[in-house]
């Protein structure tokens, strides 16, 4: 099960994820992301503090968003990545592709630099 809160902070949308991002839950997140992009909300921070598990479908959803947003001149940043999701990001070397921050506020501020 995946729960998420979405909040706009200026021109940045913060998704706080809680639970599992997997084959069962990734499609709903992708649908929400499509709605964001349609509204031209192209700067996104994923707050992953509450994310307990991520599988290949979850990684695919985040990477897909990253690629689409970049073509629209936006960006995706990751905040508070820990536990199993952190290990997966490291294993796949996604920690080299994404900017990862200890806090949400820091990640949001990096959009204005």
PDB file of N, CA and C in Angstrom:
ATOM      1  N   UNK A   1       0.842  -1.177   0.000  1.00  0.00           N
ATOM      2  CA  UNK A   1       0.000   0.000   0.000  1.00  0.00           C
ATOM      3  C   UNK A   1       0.891   1.245   0.000  1.00  0.00           C
ATOM      4  N   UNK A   2       0.490   2.243  -0.760  1.00  0.00           N
ATOM      5  CA  UNK A   2       1.228   3.502  -0.828  1.00  0.00           C
ATOM      6  C   UNK A   2       0.280   4.647  -0.506  1.00  0.00           C
ATOM      7  N   UNK A   3       0.726   5.485   0.398  1.00  0.00           N
ATOM      8  CA  UNK A   3       0.018   6.724   0.688  1.00  0.00           C
ATOM      9  C   UNK A   3       0.949   7.857   0.313  1.00  0.00           C
ATOM     10  N   UNK A   4       0.365   8.971  -0.101  1.00  0.00           N
ATOM     11  CA  UNK A   4       1.214  10.124  -0.369  1.00  0.00           C
ATOM     12  C   UNK A   4       0.457  11.407  -0.110  1.00  0.00           C
ATOM     13  N   UNK A   5       1.219  12.389   0.300  1.00  0.00           N
ATOM     14  CA  UNK A   5       0.712  13.746   0.443  1.00  0.00           C
ATOM     15  C   UNK A   5       1.411  14.578  -0.608  1.00  0.00           C
ATOM     16  N   UNK A   6       0.666  15.459  -1.218  1.00  0.00           N
ATOM     17  CA  UNK A   6       1.212  16.338  -2.248  1.00  0.00           C
ATOM     18  C   UNK A   6       1.014  17.769  -1.780  1.00  0.00           C
ATOM     19  N   UNK A   7       2.080  18.561  -1.836  1.00  0.00           N
ATOM     20  CA  UNK A   7       1.996  19.960  -1.415  1.00  0.00           C
ATOM     21  C   UNK A   7       2.839  20.815  -2.348  1.00  0.00           C
ATOM     22  N   UNK A   8       2.289  21.948  -2.740  1.00  0.00           N
ATOM     23  CA  UNK A   8       3.034  22.890  -3.568  1.00  0.00           C
ATOM     24  C   UNK A   8       3.760  23.879  -2.673  1.00  0.00           C
ATOM     25  N   UNK A   9       5.033  24.076  -2.965  1.00  0.00           N
ATOM     26  CA  UNK A   9       5.843  25.086  -2.287  1.00  0.00           C
ATOM     27  C   UNK A   9       6.413  25.977  -3.386  1.00  0.00           C
ATOM     28  N   UNK A  10       5.695  27.053  -3.678  1.00  0.00           N
ATOM     29  CA  UNK A  10       6.080  27.895  -4.807  1.00  0.00           C
ATOM     30  C   UNK A  10       5.888  27.118  -6.094  1.00  0.00           C
ATOM     31  N   UNK A  11       6.930  27.072  -6.921  1.00  0.00           N
ATOM     32  CA  UNK A  11       6.819  26.334  -8.181  1.00  0.00           C
ATOM     33  C   UNK A  11       7.313  24.892  -8.064  1.00  0.00           C
ATOM     34  N   UNK A  12       7.474  24.412  -6.833  1.00  0.00           N
ATOM     35  CA  UNK A  12       7.931  23.043  -6.578  1.00  0.00           C
ATOM     36  C   UNK A  12       6.788  22.244  -5.947  1.00  0.00           C
ATOM     37  N   UNK A  13       6.577  21.023  -6.443  1.00  0.00           N
ATOM     38  CA  UNK A  13       5.602  20.113  -5.843  1.00  0.00           C
ATOM     39  C   UNK A  13       6.352  19.057  -5.049  1.00  0.00           C
ATOM     40  N   UNK A  14       5.965  18.894  -3.792  1.00  0.00           N
ATOM     41  CA  UNK A  14       6.594  17.904  -2.910  1.00  0.00           C
ATOM     42  C   UNK A  14       5.632  16.732  -2.739  1.00  0.00           C
ATOM     43  N   UNK A  15       6.123  15.533  -3.059  1.00  0.00           N
ATOM     44  CA  UNK A  15       5.387  14.296  -2.819  1.00  0.00           C
ATOM     45  C   UNK A  15       6.028  13.598  -1.629  1.00  0.00           C
ATOM     46  N   UNK A  16       5.304  13.452  -0.535  1.00  0.00           N
ATOM     47  CA  UNK A  16       5.779  12.685   0.619  1.00  0.00           C
ATOM     48  C   UNK A  16       5.160  11.294   0.516  1.00  0.00           C
ATOM     49  N   UNK A  17       5.997  10.298   0.257  1.00  0.00           N
ATOM     50  CA  UNK A  17       5.520   8.936   0.054  1.00  0.00           C
ATOM     51  C   UNK A  17       5.650   8.128   1.339  1.00  0.00           C
ATOM     52  N   UNK A  18       4.650   7.263   1.579  1.00  0.00           N
ATOM     53  CA  UNK A  18       4.655   6.407   2.766  1.00  0.00           C
ATOM     54  C   UNK A  18       4.149   5.023   2.371  1.00  0.00           C
ATOM     55  N   UNK A  19       4.935   4.007   2.693  1.00  0.00           N
ATOM     56  CA  UNK A  19       4.526   2.640   2.390  1.00  0.00           C
ATOM     57  C   UNK A  19       5.408   2.010   1.340  1.00  0.00           C
ATOM     58  N   UNK A  20       4.784   1.305   0.389  1.00  0.00           N
ATOM     59  CA  UNK A  20       5.517   0.573  -0.641  1.00  0.00           C
ATOM     60  C   UNK A  20       5.228   1.145  -2.022  1.00  0.00           C
ATOM     61  N   UNK A  21       6.284   1.384  -2.774  1.00  0.00           N
ATOM     62  CA  UNK A  21       6.146   1.802  -4.174  1.00  0.00           C
ATOM     63  C   UNK A  21       6.574   0.605  -5.011  1.00  0.00           C
ATOM     64  N   UNK A  22       5.570  -0.120  -5.513  1.00  0.00           N
ATOM     65  CA  UNK A  22       5.829  -1.378  -6.201  1.00  0.00           C
ATOM     66  C   UNK A  22       4.897  -1.534  -7.396  1.00  0.00           C
ATOM     67  N   UNK A  23       4.863  -2.734  -7.961  1.00  0.00           N
ATOM     68  CA  UNK A  23       4.057  -2.987  -9.157  1.00  0.00           C
ATOM     69  C   UNK A  23       2.577  -2.691  -8.937  1.00  0.00           C
ATOM     70  N   UNK A  24       2.099  -2.850  -7.715  1.00  0.00           N
ATOM     71  CA  UNK A  24       0.689  -2.586  -7.429  1.00  0.00           C
ATOM     72  C   UNK A  24       0.388  -1.102  -7.253  1.00  0.00           C
ATOM     73  N   UNK A  25       1.340  -0.345  -6.734  1.00  0.00           N
ATOM     74  CA  UNK A  25       1.076   1.053  -6.392  1.00  0.00           C
ATOM     75  C   UNK A  25       1.660   2.061  -7.380  1.00  0.00           C
ATOM     76  N   UNK A  26       2.653   1.651  -8.163  1.00  0.00           N
ATOM     77  CA  UNK A  26       3.304   2.582  -9.095  1.00  0.00           C
ATOM     78  C   UNK A  26       2.340   3.168 -10.131  1.00  0.00           C
ATOM     79  N   UNK A  27       1.381   2.392 -10.684  1.00  0.00           N
ATOM     80  CA  UNK A  27       0.484   2.981 -11.684  1.00  0.00           C
ATOM     81  C   UNK A  27      -0.308   4.188 -11.166  1.00  0.00           C
ATOM     82  N   UNK A  28      -0.767   4.147  -9.927  1.00  0.00           N
ATOM     83  CA  UNK A  28      -1.516   5.284  -9.372  1.00  0.00           C
ATOM     84  C   UNK A  28      -0.616   6.505  -9.231  1.00  0.00           C
ATOM     85  N   UNK A  29       0.628   6.286  -8.814  1.00  0.00           N
ATOM     86  CA  UNK A  29       1.568   7.401  -8.706  1.00  0.00           C
ATOM     87  C   UNK A  29       1.874   7.974 -10.084  1.00  0.00           C
ATOM     88  N   UNK A  30       2.052   7.099 -11.064  1.00  0.00           N
ATOM     89  CA  UNK A  30       2.323   7.577 -12.426  1.00  0.00           C
ATOM     90  C   UNK A  30       1.160   8.421 -12.950  1.00  0.00           C
ATOM     91  N   UNK A  31      -0.060   8.019 -12.638  1.00  0.00           N
ATOM     92  CA  UNK A  31      -1.235   8.784 -13.063  1.00  0.00           C
ATOM     93  C   UNK A  31      -1.232  10.171 -12.423  1.00  0.00           C
ATOM     94  N   UNK A  32      -0.904  10.228 -11.149  1.00  0.00           N
ATOM     95  CA  UNK A  32      -0.822  11.511 -10.443  1.00  0.00           C
ATOM     96  C   UNK A  32       0.272  12.390 -11.051  1.00  0.00           C
ATOM     97  N   UNK A  33       1.372  11.777 -11.420  1.00  0.00           N
ATOM     98  CA  UNK A  33       2.480  12.501 -12.033  1.00  0.00           C
ATOM     99  C   UNK A  33       2.075  13.049 -13.397  1.00  0.00           C
ATOM    100  N   UNK A  34       1.351  12.271 -14.162  1.00  0.00           N
ATOM    101  CA  UNK A  34       0.867  12.746 -15.468  1.00  0.00           C
ATOM    102  C   UNK A  34       0.003  13.993 -15.308  1.00  0.00           C
ATOM    103  N   UNK A  35      -0.844  13.997 -14.284  1.00  0.00           N
ATOM    104  CA  UNK A  35      -1.680  15.173 -14.021  1.00  0.00           C
ATOM    105  C   UNK A  35      -0.812  16.378 -13.671  1.00  0.00           C
ATOM    106  N   UNK A  36       0.243  16.143 -12.910  1.00  0.00           N
ATOM    107  CA  UNK A  36       1.178  17.224 -12.578  1.00  0.00           C
ATOM    108  C   UNK A  36       1.791  17.827 -13.828  1.00  0.00           C
ATOM    109  N   UNK A  37       2.286  16.960 -14.690  1.00  0.00           N
ATOM    110  CA  UNK A  37       2.950  17.438 -15.902  1.00  0.00           C
ATOM    111  C   UNK A  37       1.976  18.168 -16.816  1.00  0.00           C
ATOM    112  N   UNK A  38       0.749  17.706 -16.870  1.00  0.00           N
ATOM    113  CA  UNK A  38      -0.272  18.387 -17.673  1.00  0.00           C
ATOM    114  C   UNK A  38      -0.531  19.794 -17.162  1.00  0.00           C
ATOM    115  N   UNK A  39      -0.363  19.985 -15.863  1.00  0.00           N
ATOM    116  CA  UNK A  39      -0.552  21.305 -15.251  1.00  0.00           C
ATOM    117  C   UNK A  39       0.749  22.120 -15.251  1.00  0.00           C
ATOM    118  N   UNK A  40       1.770  21.608 -15.943  1.00  0.00           N
ATOM    119  CA  UNK A  40       3.085  22.271 -16.054  1.00  0.00           C
ATOM    120  C   UNK A  40       3.790  22.421 -14.709  1.00  0.00           C
ATOM    121  N   UNK A  41       3.539  21.505 -13.800  1.00  0.00           N
ATOM    122  CA  UNK A  41       4.269  21.451 -12.526  1.00  0.00           C
ATOM    123  C   UNK A  41       5.467  20.539 -12.772  1.00  0.00           C
ATOM    124  N   UNK A  42       6.606  21.133 -13.119  1.00  0.00           N
ATOM    125  CA  UNK A  42       7.740  20.353 -13.611  1.00  0.00           C
ATOM    126  C   UNK A  42       8.925  20.313 -12.647  1.00  0.00           C
ATOM    127  N   UNK A  43       8.776  20.874 -11.468  1.00  0.00           N
ATOM    128  CA  UNK A  43       9.809  20.782 -10.439  1.00  0.00           C
ATOM    129  C   UNK A  43       9.246  19.974  -9.281  1.00  0.00           C
ATOM    130  N   UNK A  44       9.863  18.825  -9.015  1.00  0.00           N
ATOM    131  CA  UNK A  44       9.305  17.863  -8.063  1.00  0.00           C
ATOM    132  C   UNK A  44      10.366  17.428  -7.056  1.00  0.00           C
ATOM    133  N   UNK A  45       9.958  17.346  -5.796  1.00  0.00           N
ATOM    134  CA  UNK A  45      10.775  16.738  -4.744  1.00  0.00           C
ATOM    135  C   UNK A  45      10.011  15.529  -4.219  1.00  0.00           C
ATOM    136  N   UNK A  46      10.674  14.382  -4.196  1.00  0.00           N
ATOM    137  CA  UNK A  46      10.112  13.200  -3.554  1.00  0.00           C
ATOM    138  C   UNK A  46      10.698  13.102  -2.155  1.00  0.00           C
ATOM    139  N   UNK A  47       9.835  13.223  -1.148  1.00  0.00           N
ATOM    140  CA  UNK A  47      10.226  13.021   0.247  1.00  0.00           C
ATOM    141  C   UNK A  47      10.001  11.542   0.537  1.00  0.00           C
ATOM    142  N   UNK A  48      11.090  10.798   0.652  1.00  0.00           N
ATOM    143  CA  UNK A  48      10.988   9.342   0.765  1.00  0.00           C
ATOM    144  C   UNK A  48      11.204   8.822   2.184  1.00  0.00           C
ATOM    145  N   UNK A  49      11.112   9.702   3.171  1.00  0.00           N
ATOM    146  CA  UNK A  49      11.320   9.277   4.562  1.00  0.00           C
ATOM    147  C   UNK A  49      10.391   8.132   4.952  1.00  0.00           C
ATOM    148  N   UNK A  50       9.147   8.155   4.517  1.00  0.00           N
ATOM    149  CA  UNK A  50       8.183   7.126   4.892  1.00  0.00           C
ATOM    150  C   UNK A  50       8.111   5.951   3.941  1.00  0.00           C
ATOM    151  N   UNK A  51       8.945   5.957   2.906  1.00  0.00           N
ATOM    152  CA  UNK A  51       8.928   4.855   1.941  1.00  0.00           C
ATOM    153  C   UNK A  51       9.671   3.663   2.532  1.00  0.00           C
ATOM    154  N   UNK A  52       8.967   2.555   2.667  1.00  0.00           N
ATOM    155  CA  UNK A  52       9.554   1.366   3.281  1.00  0.00           C
ATOM    156  C   UNK A  52      10.173   0.431   2.264  1.00  0.00           C
ATOM    157  N   UNK A  53       9.587   0.372   1.064  1.00  0.00           N
ATOM    158  CA  UNK A  53      10.047  -0.571   0.052  1.00  0.00           C
ATOM    159  C   UNK A  53       9.834   0.025  -1.327  1.00  0.00           C
ATOM    160  N   UNK A  54      10.789  -0.224  -2.211  1.00  0.00           N
ATOM    161  CA  UNK A  54      10.635   0.157  -3.610  1.00  0.00           C
ATOM    162  C   UNK A  54      11.117  -1.017  -4.454  1.00  0.00           C
ATOM    163  N   UNK A  55      10.372  -1.346  -5.512  1.00  0.00           N
ATOM    164  CA  UNK A  55      10.810  -2.400  -6.423  1.00  0.00           C
ATOM    165  C   UNK A  55      11.072  -1.778  -7.793  1.00  0.00           C
ATOM    166  N   UNK A  56      11.298  -2.623  -8.792  1.00  0.00           N
ATOM    167  CA  UNK A  56      11.660  -2.114 -10.117  1.00  0.00           C
ATOM    168  C   UNK A  56      10.563  -1.246 -10.729  1.00  0.00           C
ATOM    169  N   UNK A  57       9.316  -1.545 -10.448  1.00  0.00           N
ATOM    170  CA  UNK A  57       8.220  -0.714 -10.965  1.00  0.00           C
ATOM    171  C   UNK A  57       8.234   0.666 -10.328  1.00  0.00           C
ATOM    172  N   UNK A  58       8.521   0.721  -9.046  1.00  0.00           N
ATOM    173  CA  UNK A  58       8.617   2.001  -8.351  1.00  0.00           C
ATOM    174  C   UNK A  58       9.781   2.825  -8.852  1.00  0.00           C
ATOM    175  N   UNK A  59      10.927   2.171  -9.014  1.00  0.00           N
ATOM    176  CA  UNK A  59      12.093   2.859  -9.567  1.00  0.00           C
ATOM    177  C   UNK A  59      11.765   3.360 -10.967  1.00  0.00           C
ATOM    178  N   UNK A  60      11.109   2.520 -11.755  1.00  0.00           N
ATOM    179  CA  UNK A  60      10.734   2.908 -13.115  1.00  0.00           C
ATOM    180  C   UNK A  60       9.841   4.132 -13.144  1.00  0.00           C
ATOM    181  N   UNK A  61       8.909   4.223 -12.207  1.00  0.00           N
ATOM    182  CA  UNK A  61       8.015   5.387 -12.148  1.00  0.00           C
ATOM    183  C   UNK A  61       8.801   6.663 -11.870  1.00  0.00           C
ATOM    184  N   UNK A  62       9.744   6.603 -10.939  1.00  0.00           N
ATOM    185  CA  UNK A  62      10.534   7.787 -10.597  1.00  0.00           C
ATOM    186  C   UNK A  62      11.480   8.156 -11.734  1.00  0.00           C
ATOM    187  N   UNK A  63      12.129   7.165 -12.337  1.00  0.00           N
ATOM    188  CA  UNK A  63      13.052   7.437 -13.445  1.00  0.00           C
ATOM    189  C   UNK A  63      12.294   7.972 -14.655  1.00  0.00           C
ATOM    190  N   UNK A  64      11.123   7.421 -14.927  1.00  0.00           N
ATOM    191  CA  UNK A  64      10.299   7.904 -16.039  1.00  0.00           C
ATOM    192  C   UNK A  64       9.927   9.372 -15.844  1.00  0.00           C
ATOM    193  N   UNK A  65       9.520   9.715 -14.632  1.00  0.00           N
ATOM    194  CA  UNK A  65       9.208  11.113 -14.333  1.00  0.00           C
ATOM    195  C   UNK A  65      10.437  11.983 -14.536  1.00  0.00           C
ATOM    196  N   UNK A  66      11.576  11.537 -14.038  1.00  0.00           N
ATOM    197  CA  UNK A  66      12.828  12.283 -14.160  1.00  0.00           C
ATOM    198  C   UNK A  66      13.119  12.602 -15.630  1.00  0.00           C
ATOM    199  N   UNK A  67      13.010  11.607 -16.492  1.00  0.00           N
ATOM    200  CA  UNK A  67      13.285  11.811 -17.920  1.00  0.00           C
ATOM    201  C   UNK A  67      12.294  12.782 -18.551  1.00  0.00           C
ATOM    202  N   UNK A  68      11.014  12.613 -18.257  1.00  0.00           N
ATOM    203  CA  UNK A  68       9.989  13.485 -18.843  1.00  0.00           C
ATOM    204  C   UNK A  68      10.147  14.918 -18.381  1.00  0.00           C
ATOM    205  N   UNK A  69      10.394  15.101 -17.092  1.00  0.00           N
ATOM    206  CA  UNK A  69      10.536  16.437 -16.527  1.00  0.00           C
ATOM    207  C   UNK A  69      11.746  17.145 -17.127  1.00  0.00           C
ATOM    208  N   UNK A  70      12.827  16.426 -17.314  1.00  0.00           N
ATOM    209  CA  UNK A  70      14.028  17.026 -17.893  1.00  0.00           C
ATOM    210  C   UNK A  70      13.765  17.540 -19.309  1.00  0.00           C
ATOM    211  N   UNK A  71      12.959  16.819 -20.085  1.00  0.00           N
ATOM    212  CA  UNK A  71      12.650  17.299 -21.437  1.00  0.00           C
ATOM    213  C   UNK A  71      11.805  18.566 -21.398  1.00  0.00           C
ATOM    214  N   UNK A  72      11.119  18.801 -20.274  1.00  0.00           N
ATOM    215  CA  UNK A  72      10.298  20.008 -20.108  1.00  0.00           C
ATOM    216  C   UNK A  72      11.051  21.117 -19.363  1.00  0.00           C
ATOM    217  N   UNK A  73      12.364  20.933 -19.188  1.00  0.00           N
ATOM    218  CA  UNK A  73      13.230  21.907 -18.504  1.00  0.00           C
ATOM    219  C   UNK A  73      12.983  21.991 -17.001  1.00  0.00           C
ATOM    220  N   UNK A  74      12.458  20.930 -16.414  1.00  0.00           N
ATOM    221  CA  UNK A  74      12.268  20.877 -14.969  1.00  0.00           C
ATOM    222  C   UNK A  74      13.271  19.929 -14.336  1.00  0.00           C
ATOM    223  N   UNK A  75      13.034  19.557 -13.083  1.00  0.00           N
ATOM    224  CA  UNK A  75      13.952  18.655 -12.393  1.00  0.00           C
ATOM    225  C   UNK A  75      13.220  17.894 -11.287  1.00  0.00           C
ATOM    226  N   UNK A  76      13.817  16.791 -10.885  1.00  0.00           N
ATOM    227  CA  UNK A  76      13.326  15.967  -9.784  1.00  0.00           C
ATOM    228  C   UNK A  76      14.460  15.823  -8.782  1.00  0.00           C
ATOM    229  N   UNK A  77      14.156  16.064  -7.522  1.00  0.00           N
ATOM    230  CA  UNK A  77      15.133  15.894  -6.454  1.00  0.00           C
ATOM    231  C   UNK A  77      14.545  14.938  -5.415  1.00  0.00           C
ATOM    232  N   UNK A  78      15.432  14.272  -4.697  1.00  0.00           N
ATOM    233  CA  UNK A  78      15.034  13.283  -3.705  1.00  0.00           C
ATOM    234  C   UNK A  78      15.441  13.785  -2.325  1.00  0.00           C
ATOM    235  N   UNK A  79      14.556  13.620  -1.345  1.00  0.00           N
ATOM    236  CA  UNK A  79      14.868  14.015   0.033  1.00  0.00           C
ATOM    237  C   UNK A  79      14.605  12.851   0.980  1.00  0.00           C
ATOM    238  N   UNK A  80      15.419  12.773   2.011  1.00  0.00           N
ATOM    239  CA  UNK A  80      15.257  11.840   3.130  1.00  0.00           C
ATOM    240  C   UNK A  80      15.149  10.380   2.686  1.00  0.00           C
ATOM    241  N   UNK A  81      16.083   9.978   1.855  1.00  0.00           N
ATOM    242  CA  UNK A  81      16.150   8.609   1.336  1.00  0.00           C
ATOM    243  C   UNK A  81      16.900   7.727   2.333  1.00  0.00           C
ATOM    244  N   UNK A  82      16.232   6.686   2.846  1.00  0.00           N
ATOM    245  CA  UNK A  82      16.842   5.801   3.843  1.00  0.00           C
ATOM    246  C   UNK A  82      16.421   4.356   3.603  1.00  0.00           C
ATOM    247  N   UNK A  83      16.988   3.455   4.370  1.00  0.00           N
ATOM    248  CA  UNK A  83      16.560   2.059   4.386  1.00  0.00           C
ATOM    249  C   UNK A  83      16.692   1.344   3.055  1.00  0.00           C
ATOM    250  N   UNK A  84      15.760   0.438   2.780  1.00  0.00           N
ATOM    251  CA  UNK A  84      15.785  -0.363   1.559  1.00  0.00           C
ATOM    252  C   UNK A  84      15.753   0.497   0.306  1.00  0.00           C
ATOM    253  N   UNK A  85      14.923   1.557   0.253  1.00  0.00           N
ATOM    254  CA  UNK A  85      14.956   2.403  -0.947  1.00  0.00           C
ATOM    255  C   UNK A  85      16.346   3.014  -1.194  1.00  0.00           C
ATOM    256  N   UNK A  86      17.024   3.418  -0.128  1.00  0.00           N
ATOM    257  CA  UNK A  86      18.382   3.952  -0.274  1.00  0.00           C
ATOM    258  C   UNK A  86      19.313   2.891  -0.857  1.00  0.00           C
ATOM    259  N   UNK A  87      19.217   1.678  -0.345  1.00  0.00           N
ATOM    260  CA  UNK A  87      20.074   0.589  -0.835  1.00  0.00           C
ATOM    261  C   UNK A  87      19.818   0.313  -2.316  1.00  0.00           C
ATOM    262  N   UNK A  88      18.563   0.351  -2.734  1.00  0.00           N
ATOM    263  CA  UNK A  88      18.228   0.137  -4.146  1.00  0.00           C
ATOM    264  C   UNK A  88      18.797   1.266  -5.001  1.00  0.00           C
ATOM    265  N   UNK A  89      18.635   2.511  -4.562  1.00  0.00           N
ATOM    266  CA  UNK A  89      19.185   3.645  -5.311  1.00  0.00           C
ATOM    267  C   UNK A  89      20.699   3.505  -5.459  1.00  0.00           C
ATOM    268  N   UNK A  90      21.372   3.087  -4.385  1.00  0.00           N
ATOM    269  CA  UNK A  90      22.828   2.900  -4.444  1.00  0.00           C
ATOM    270  C   UNK A  90      23.197   1.762  -5.383  1.00  0.00           C
ATOM    271  N   UNK A  91      22.504   0.643  -5.259  1.00  0.00           N
ATOM    272  CA  UNK A  91      22.784  -0.525  -6.085  1.00  0.00           C
ATOM    273  C   UNK A  91      22.654  -0.194  -7.571  1.00  0.00           C
ATOM    274  N   UNK A  92      21.629   0.568  -7.911  1.00  0.00           N
ATOM    275  CA  UNK A  92      21.379   0.943  -9.307  1.00  0.00           C
ATOM    276  C   UNK A  92      22.134   2.202  -9.724  1.00  0.00           C
ATOM    277  N   UNK A  93      22.908   2.747  -8.791  1.00  0.00           N
ATOM    278  CA  UNK A  93      23.694   3.968  -9.011  1.00  0.00           C
ATOM    279  C   UNK A  93      22.824   5.182  -9.324  1.00  0.00           C
ATOM    280  N   UNK A  94      21.602   5.142  -8.862  1.00  0.00           N
ATOM    281  CA  UNK A  94      20.710   6.283  -9.045  1.00  0.00           C
ATOM    282  C   UNK A  94      21.104   7.441  -8.143  1.00  0.00           C
ATOM    283  N   UNK A  95      21.909   7.145  -7.123  1.00  0.00           N
ATOM    284  CA  UNK A  95      22.408   8.223  -6.273  1.00  0.00           C
ATOM    285  C   UNK A  95      23.360   9.133  -7.043  1.00  0.00           C
ATOM    286  N   UNK A  96      23.796   8.704  -8.216  1.00  0.00           N
ATOM    287  CA  UNK A  96      24.633   9.535  -9.089  1.00  0.00           C
ATOM    288  C   UNK A  96      23.795  10.337 -10.076  1.00  0.00           C
ATOM    289  N   UNK A  97      22.602   9.856 -10.377  1.00  0.00           N
ATOM    290  CA  UNK A  97      21.733  10.535 -11.348  1.00  0.00           C
ATOM    291  C   UNK A  97      20.856  11.595 -10.691  1.00  0.00           C
ATOM    292  N   UNK A  98      20.420  11.331  -9.464  1.00  0.00           N
ATOM    293  CA  UNK A  98      19.527  12.244  -8.752  1.00  0.00           C
ATOM    294  C   UNK A  98      20.297  13.048  -7.719  1.00  0.00           C
ATOM    295  N   UNK A  99      19.863  14.282  -7.508  1.00  0.00           N
ATOM    296  CA  UNK A  99      20.353  15.058  -6.379  1.00  0.00           C
ATOM    297  C   UNK A  99      19.558  14.587  -5.160  1.00  0.00           C
ATOM    298  N   UNK A 100      20.275  14.140  -4.125  1.00  0.00           N
ATOM    299  CA  UNK A 100      19.644  13.596  -2.926  1.00  0.00           C
ATOM    300  C   UNK A 100      20.027  14.469  -1.738  1.00  0.00           C
ATOM    301  N   UNK A 101      19.009  14.878  -0.964  1.00  0.00           N
ATOM    302  CA  UNK A 101      19.207  15.796   0.158  1.00  0.00           C
ATOM    303  C   UNK A 101      18.698  15.181   1.451  1.00  0.00           C
ATOM    304  N   UNK A 102      19.281  15.636   2.557  1.00  0.00           N
ATOM    305  CA  UNK A 102      18.862  15.160   3.875  1.00  0.00           C
ATOM    306  C   UNK A 102      17.505  15.716   4.288  1.00  0.00           C
ATOM    307  N   UNK A 103      17.138  16.892   3.775  1.00  0.00           N
ATOM    308  CA  UNK A 103      15.881  17.520   4.162  1.00  0.00           C
ATOM    309  C   UNK A 103      15.086  18.028   2.974  1.00  0.00           C
ATOM    310  N   UNK A 104      13.779  18.095   3.144  1.00  0.00           N
ATOM    311  CA  UNK A 104      12.887  18.579   2.090  1.00  0.00           C
ATOM    312  C   UNK A 104      13.144  20.053   1.796  1.00  0.00           C
ATOM    313  N   UNK A 105      13.265  20.864   2.842  1.00  0.00           N
ATOM    314  CA  UNK A 105      13.469  22.298   2.639  1.00  0.00           C
ATOM    315  C   UNK A 105      14.730  22.580   1.838  1.00  0.00           C
ATOM    316  N   UNK A 106      15.782  21.844   2.113  1.00  0.00           N
ATOM    317  CA  UNK A 106      17.028  22.015   1.361  1.00  0.00           C
ATOM    318  C   UNK A 106      16.813  21.670  -0.104  1.00  0.00           C
ATOM    319  N   UNK A 107      16.121  20.572  -0.368  1.00  0.00           N
ATOM    320  CA  UNK A 107      15.852  20.162  -1.751  1.00  0.00           C
ATOM    321  C   UNK A 107      15.025  21.216  -2.477  1.00  0.00           C
ATOM    322  N   UNK A 108      14.015  21.751  -1.812  1.00  0.00           N
ATOM    323  CA  UNK A 108      13.163  22.784  -2.427  1.00  0.00           C
ATOM    324  C   UNK A 108      13.984  24.033  -2.721  1.00  0.00           C
ATOM    325  N   UNK A 109      14.812  24.445  -1.769  1.00  0.00           N
ATOM    326  CA  UNK A 109      15.637  25.651  -1.967  1.00  0.00           C
ATOM    327  C   UNK A 109      16.602  25.503  -3.136  1.00  0.00           C
ATOM    328  N   UNK A 110      17.067  24.294  -3.411  1.00  0.00           N
ATOM    329  CA  UNK A 110      18.025  24.077  -4.499  1.00  0.00           C
ATOM    330  C   UNK A 110      17.427  24.402  -5.867  1.00  0.00           C
ATOM    331  N   UNK A 111      16.125  24.470  -5.975  1.00  0.00           N
ATOM    332  CA  UNK A 111      15.512  24.857  -7.247  1.00  0.00           C
ATOM    333  C   UNK A 111      15.733  26.330  -7.555  1.00  0.00           C
ATOM    334  N   UNK A 112      15.974  27.132  -6.537  1.00  0.00           N
ATOM    335  CA  UNK A 112      16.137  28.572  -6.770  1.00  0.00           C
ATOM    336  C   UNK A 112      17.600  28.969  -6.948  1.00  0.00           C
ATOM    337  N   UNK A 113      18.495  28.006  -6.911  1.00  0.00           N
ATOM    338  CA  UNK A 113      19.928  28.304  -7.069  1.00  0.00           C
ATOM    339  C   UNK A 113      20.295  28.282  -8.527  1.00  0.00           C
TER     340      UNK A 113
END
